[in-house]
Amino acid sequence: NAGVTQTPKFQVLKTGQSMTLQCAQDMNHNSMYWYRQDPGMGLRLIYYSASEGTTDKGEVPNGYNVSRLNKREFSLRLESAAPSQTSVYFCASSGLTGSGNTIYFGEGSWLTVV
Amino acid sequence: AQSVAQPEDQVNVAEGNPLTVKCTYSVSGNPYLFWYVQYPNRGLQFLLKYITGDNLVKGSYGFEAEFNKSQTSFHLKKPSALVSDSALYFCALMAAGNKLTFGGGTRVLVKP
């Protein structure tokens, strides 16, 4: 029962490099999300996808792009990494329609930009 | 705009004693409220949620939370804390759309 799977788990980048964080869910969920976690700030929404084929900006989208490849997969791309993007990144998903659906999280990706 | 506040950065409690983690919220309209727990180097695990109905919500691992609309609070409680409850706890609010707004988190340390 995998749930939400994200890769890589750890990554170190140099300033200016690009990379893509991959995320897949096997729960047949419609909505997917990317959050970042910074000390004392909780989790902040970067981008989300309410359904396949749609994406929208969250609270902190600058410096990121996303792709909802299909219903299962939602990737996050850093085109030119900056030290301010050092963070822990979480992919998440929630299912079906209506409000108040529980959001389920992956195990996180630790990204360091030097 | 909606917001969630967790006024305590850390809560220390002795094993066997009651545990309370505080959360207050601000939102226009009816809130959906959640509690998550995060163990070191892990993702967030869902504990419980309030959607509607009974103000006392029971969740996983013996946790419960009380929704208080007049005080705009949703405090997490456990009658008898375990050392294994030591973790980071997040309160979250879902209002418009299926998106969560998180509080800053409260670290719980349960001492033997």
CSV table of C-alpha atoms in Angstrom, one decimal:
chain,number,residue,atom,x,y,z
A,1,ASN,CA,0.0,0.0,0.0
A,2,ALA,CA,2.3,2.7,-1.3
A,3,GLY,CA,0.1,5.8,-1.0
A,4,VAL,CA,2.1,8.9,-2.1
A,5,THR,CA,5.6,8.2,-3.3
A,6,GLN,CA,8.1,11.0,-4.0
A,7,THR,CA,11.6,10.9,-5.3
A,8,PRO,CA,14.4,11.7,-4.7
A,9,LYS,CA,14.5,11.5,-0.9
A,10,PHE,CA,17.7,13.7,-0.7
A,11,GLN,CA,19.3,16.1,-3.1
A,12,VAL,CA,22.1,18.6,-3.1
A,13,LEU,CA,22.1,21.2,-5.8
A,14,LYS,CA,24.4,24.0,-6.7
A,15,THR,CA,22.9,27.5,-7.2
A,16,GLY,CA,21.5,27.8,-10.7
A,17,GLN,CA,21.1,24.1,-11.4
A,18,SER,CA,17.7,22.6,-12.3
A,19,MET,CA,16.0,19.6,-11.0
A,20,THR,CA,12.6,17.9,-11.0
A,21,LEU,CA,10.9,16.3,-8.0
A,22,GLN,CA,8.7,13.4,-8.9
A,23,CYS,CA,5.5,12.4,-7.2
A,24,ALA,CA,3.0,9.6,-7.8
A,25,GLN,CA,-0.1,8.4,-5.9
A,26,ASP,CA,-1.9,5.1,-6.2
A,27,MET,CA,-5.1,6.0,-4.5
A,28,ASN,CA,-6.9,7.2,-7.6
A,29,HIS,CA,-7.1,10.7,-6.1
A,30,ASN,CA,-8.1,13.7,-8.2
A,31,SER,CA,-6.2,16.5,-6.4
A,32,MET,CA,-2.5,16.7,-5.8
A,33,TYR,CA,-0.3,19.2,-4.1
A,34,TRP,CA,3.2,20.4,-3.5
A,35,TYR,CA,4.1,21.9,-0.2
A,36,ARG,CA,7.4,23.1,1.3
A,37,GLN,CA,8.2,23.0,5.0
A,38,ASP,CA,10.5,25.5,6.7
A,39,PRO,CA,11.3,25.7,10.4
A,40,GLY,CA,8.6,27.5,12.4
A,41,MET,CA,6.5,28.2,9.3
A,42,GLY,CA,4.5,25.0,9.0
A,43,LEU,CA,3.8,23.9,5.5
A,44,ARG,CA,3.2,26.3,2.7
A,45,LEU,CA,1.4,25.4,-0.6
A,46,ILE,CA,3.5,25.9,-3.7
A,47,TYR,CA,1.2,24.6,-6.4
A,48,TYR,CA,-1.8,22.3,-6.6
A,49,SER,CA,-3.8,20.4,-9.2
A,50,ALA,CA,-7.5,20.0,-8.6
A,51,SER,CA,-7.8,17.4,-11.4
A,52,GLU,CA,-5.8,16.0,-14.3
A,53,GLY,CA,-5.0,18.7,-16.7
A,54,THR,CA,-5.3,21.7,-14.3
A,55,THR,CA,-2.7,23.4,-12.1
A,56,ASP,CA,-2.9,26.5,-10.0
A,57,LYS,CA,-0.5,28.6,-7.9
A,58,GLY,CA,-0.5,28.4,-4.2
A,59,GLU,CA,1.0,30.7,-1.6
A,60,VAL,CA,4.7,30.5,-2.7
A,61,PRO,CA,4.9,29.6,-6.4
A,62,ASN,CA,7.8,31.8,-7.4
A,63,GLY,CA,10.8,29.8,-8.8
A,64,TYR,CA,8.8,26.7,-9.4
A,65,ASN,CA,6.9,25.0,-12.2
A,66,VAL,CA,4.6,21.9,-12.1
A,67,SER,CA,3.3,19.4,-14.5
A,68,ARG,CA,0.3,17.1,-13.9
A,69,LEU,CA,1.5,14.4,-16.2
A,70,ASN,CA,-1.6,12.2,-15.7
A,71,LYS,CA,-3.9,11.4,-12.8
A,72,ARG,CA,-1.2,9.6,-10.9
A,73,GLU,CA,1.8,11.9,-11.3
A,74,PHE,CA,2.5,15.5,-10.4
A,75,SER,CA,6.1,16.8,-10.7
A,76,LEU,CA,7.7,19.9,-9.3
A,77,ARG,CA,10.6,21.6,-11.2
A,78,LEU,CA,13.1,24.1,-10.0
A,79,GLU,CA,14.5,25.8,-13.2
A,80,SER,CA,17.3,27.7,-11.5
A,81,ALA,CA,17.8,26.7,-7.9
A,82,ALA,CA,18.5,29.3,-5.2
A,83,PRO,CA,19.7,28.9,-1.6
A,84,SER,CA,16.2,30.2,-0.5
A,85,GLN,CA,14.8,27.0,-2.0
A,86,THR,CA,16.6,24.9,0.6
A,87,SER,CA,13.7,23.1,2.2
A,88,VAL,CA,11.8,19.9,2.7
A,89,TYR,CA,9.2,19.3,0.0
A,90,PHE,CA,6.1,17.3,0.4
A,91,CYS,CA,3.8,16.0,-2.2
A,92,ALA,CA,0.2,15.2,-1.2
A,93,SER,CA,-3.1,14.0,-2.7
A,94,SER,CA,-6.7,14.0,-1.8
A,95,GLY,CA,-9.6,12.1,-3.3
A,96,LEU,CA,-12.9,12.3,-5.0
A,97,THR,CA,-15.1,15.3,-4.9
A,98,GLY,CA,-16.6,17.6,-2.3
A,99,SER,CA,-15.0,19.4,0.6
A,100,GLY,CA,-13.2,18.3,3.7
A,101,ASN,CA,-11.4,15.5,2.0
A,102,THR,CA,-8.4,14.2,3.9
A,103,ILE,CA,-5.0,15.1,2.3
A,104,TYR,CA,-2.4,12.4,2.4
A,105,PHE,CA,1.3,13.2,2.4
A,106,GLY,CA,4.4,11.6,1.0
A,107,GLU,CA,7.6,11.0,3.0
A,108,GLY,CA,9.3,14.2,1.9
A,109,SER,CA,12.3,15.3,-0.2
A,110,TRP,CA,15.1,17.1,1.5
A,111,LEU,CA,16.7,19.6,-0.9
A,112,THR,CA,19.8,21.6,-0.1
A,113,VAL,CA,20.9,24.4,-2.5
A,114,VAL,CA,24.5,25.5,-2.0
B,1,ALA,CA,-8.0,35.5,4.6
B,2,GLN,CA,-7.8,32.4,6.7
B,3,SER,CA,-5.1,31.6,9.2
B,4,VAL,CA,-4.2,29.0,11.9
B,5,ALA,CA,-2.2,29.7,15.0
B,6,GLN,CA,-0.4,27.3,17.3
B,7,PRO,CA,0.6,29.5,20.2
B,8,GLU,CA,3.1,27.1,21.8
B,9,ASP,CA,6.3,26.1,20.0
B,10,GLN,CA,6.9,23.3,22.4
B,11,VAL,CA,4.9,21.4,25.0
B,12,ASN,CA,6.6,19.3,27.7
B,13,VAL,CA,4.6,16.7,29.6
B,14,ALA,CA,5.4,13.7,31.8
B,15,GLU,CA,4.5,10.3,30.5
B,16,GLY,CA,1.0,9.3,31.8
B,17,ASN,CA,-0.1,12.9,32.2
B,18,PRO,CA,-2.7,14.6,30.0
B,19,LEU,CA,-1.5,16.2,26.8
B,20,THR,CA,-3.0,19.3,25.2
B,21,VAL,CA,-1.8,21.0,22.0
B,22,LYS,CA,-3.5,24.3,21.3
B,23,CYS,CA,-4.8,25.6,18.0
B,24,THR,CA,-6.9,28.6,17.1
B,25,TYR,CA,-8.2,29.6,13.7
B,26,SER,CA,-9.6,32.5,11.7
B,27,VAL,CA,-11.9,32.0,8.7
B,28,SER,CA,-15.1,33.3,7.2
B,29,GLY,CA,-17.5,30.5,6.8
B,30,ASN,CA,-17.5,27.0,8.1
B,31,PRO,CA,-14.1,25.5,8.8
B,32,TYR,CA,-12.8,22.0,8.2
B,33,LEU,CA,-10.1,21.4,10.7
B,34,PHE,CA,-7.3,18.8,10.8
B,35,TRP,CA,-4.5,17.6,13.0
B,36,TYR,CA,-1.4,15.9,11.6
B,37,VAL,CA,1.6,14.4,13.3
B,38,GLN,CA,5.2,14.3,12.0
B,39,TYR,CA,7.9,12.1,13.3
B,40,PRO,CA,11.5,12.9,12.6
B,41,ASN,CA,12.5,12.7,8.9
B,42,ARG,CA,9.0,11.5,8.0
B,43,GLY,CA,6.0,12.8,6.2
B,44,LEU,CA,2.8,14.1,7.9
B,45,GLN,CA,0.4,11.5,9.2
B,46,PHE,CA,-3.3,12.3,9.5
B,47,LEU,CA,-4.7,12.1,13.1
B,48,LEU,CA,-8.3,13.4,12.9
B,49,LYS,CA,-10.5,16.0,11.4
B,50,TYR,CA,-13.6,18.0,12.1
B,51,ILE,CA,-16.1,18.5,9.3
B,52,THR,CA,-19.5,18.9,11.0
B,53,GLY,CA,-21.5,17.4,13.8
B,54,ASP,CA,-20.2,16.4,17.2
B,55,ASN,CA,-17.7,18.9,18.6
B,56,LEU,CA,-15.6,16.1,20.1
B,57,VAL,CA,-13.7,14.3,17.4
B,58,LYS,CA,-11.8,11.0,18.1
B,59,GLY,CA,-8.8,10.0,16.0
B,60,SER,CA,-5.9,7.7,15.8
B,61,TYR,CA,-3.6,6.6,18.6
B,62,GLY,CA,-6.0,7.7,21.3
B,63,PHE,CA,-6.0,11.4,20.3
B,64,GLU,CA,-9.1,13.5,20.3
B,65,ALA,CA,-9.9,17.2,19.6
B,66,GLU,CA,-12.6,19.5,20.6
B,67,PHE,CA,-14.0,22.0,18.2
B,68,ASN,CA,-15.2,25.3,19.9
B,69,LYS,CA,-16.8,27.7,17.5
B,70,SER,CA,-17.2,30.5,19.9
B,71,GLN,CA,-13.6,30.5,20.8
B,72,THR,CA,-12.5,29.5,17.3
B,73,SER,CA,-10.3,26.8,18.7
B,74,PHE,CA,-9.6,23.1,17.9
B,75,HIS,CA,-7.3,21.8,20.7
B,76,LEU,CA,-5.8,18.4,20.4
B,77,LYS,CA,-5.9,16.2,23.5
B,78,LYS,CA,-4.8,12.9,24.8
B,79,PRO,CA,-5.7,11.7,28.3
B,80,SER,CA,-2.4,9.9,29.0
B,81,ALA,CA,0.7,10.7,27.0
B,82,LEU,CA,3.3,8.2,25.9
B,83,VAL,CA,7.0,8.7,25.2
B,84,SER,CA,6.2,7.6,21.7
B,85,ASP,CA,3.9,10.6,21.3
B,86,SER,CA,6.9,12.9,21.1
B,87,ALA,CA,6.7,14.5,17.7
B,88,LEU,CA,5.8,17.6,15.8
B,89,TYR,CA,2.1,18.3,15.6
B,90,PHE,CA,0.3,20.5,13.0
B,91,CYS,CA,-3.1,22.0,13.0
B,92,ALA,CA,-4.5,22.8,9.6
B,93,LEU,CA,-7.6,24.6,8.2
B,94,MET,CA,-9.3,23.8,5.0
B,95,ALA,CA,-11.7,26.5,3.7
B,96,ALA,CA,-12.1,27.4,0.0
B,97,GLY,CA,-11.3,24.5,-2.1
B,98,ASN,CA,-9.4,21.4,-0.9
B,99,LYS,CA,-6.3,23.3,0.2
B,100,LEU,CA,-4.8,23.2,3.7
B,101,THR,CA,-3.5,26.2,5.6
B,102,PHE,CA,-1.1,25.1,8.3
B,103,GLY,CA,-0.1,26.4,11.7
B,104,GLY,CA,3.5,26.7,12.5
B,105,GLY,CA,3.6,23.4,14.4
B,106,THR,CA,4.1,22.5,18.1
B,107,ARG,CA,6.8,20.1,19.2
B,108,VAL,CA,5.7,17.7,21.9
B,109,LEU,CA,8.2,16.2,24.2
B,110,VAL,CA,7.0,13.4,26.6
B,111,LYS,CA,9.4,12.6,29.3
B,112,PRO,CA,9.6,9.2,31.0
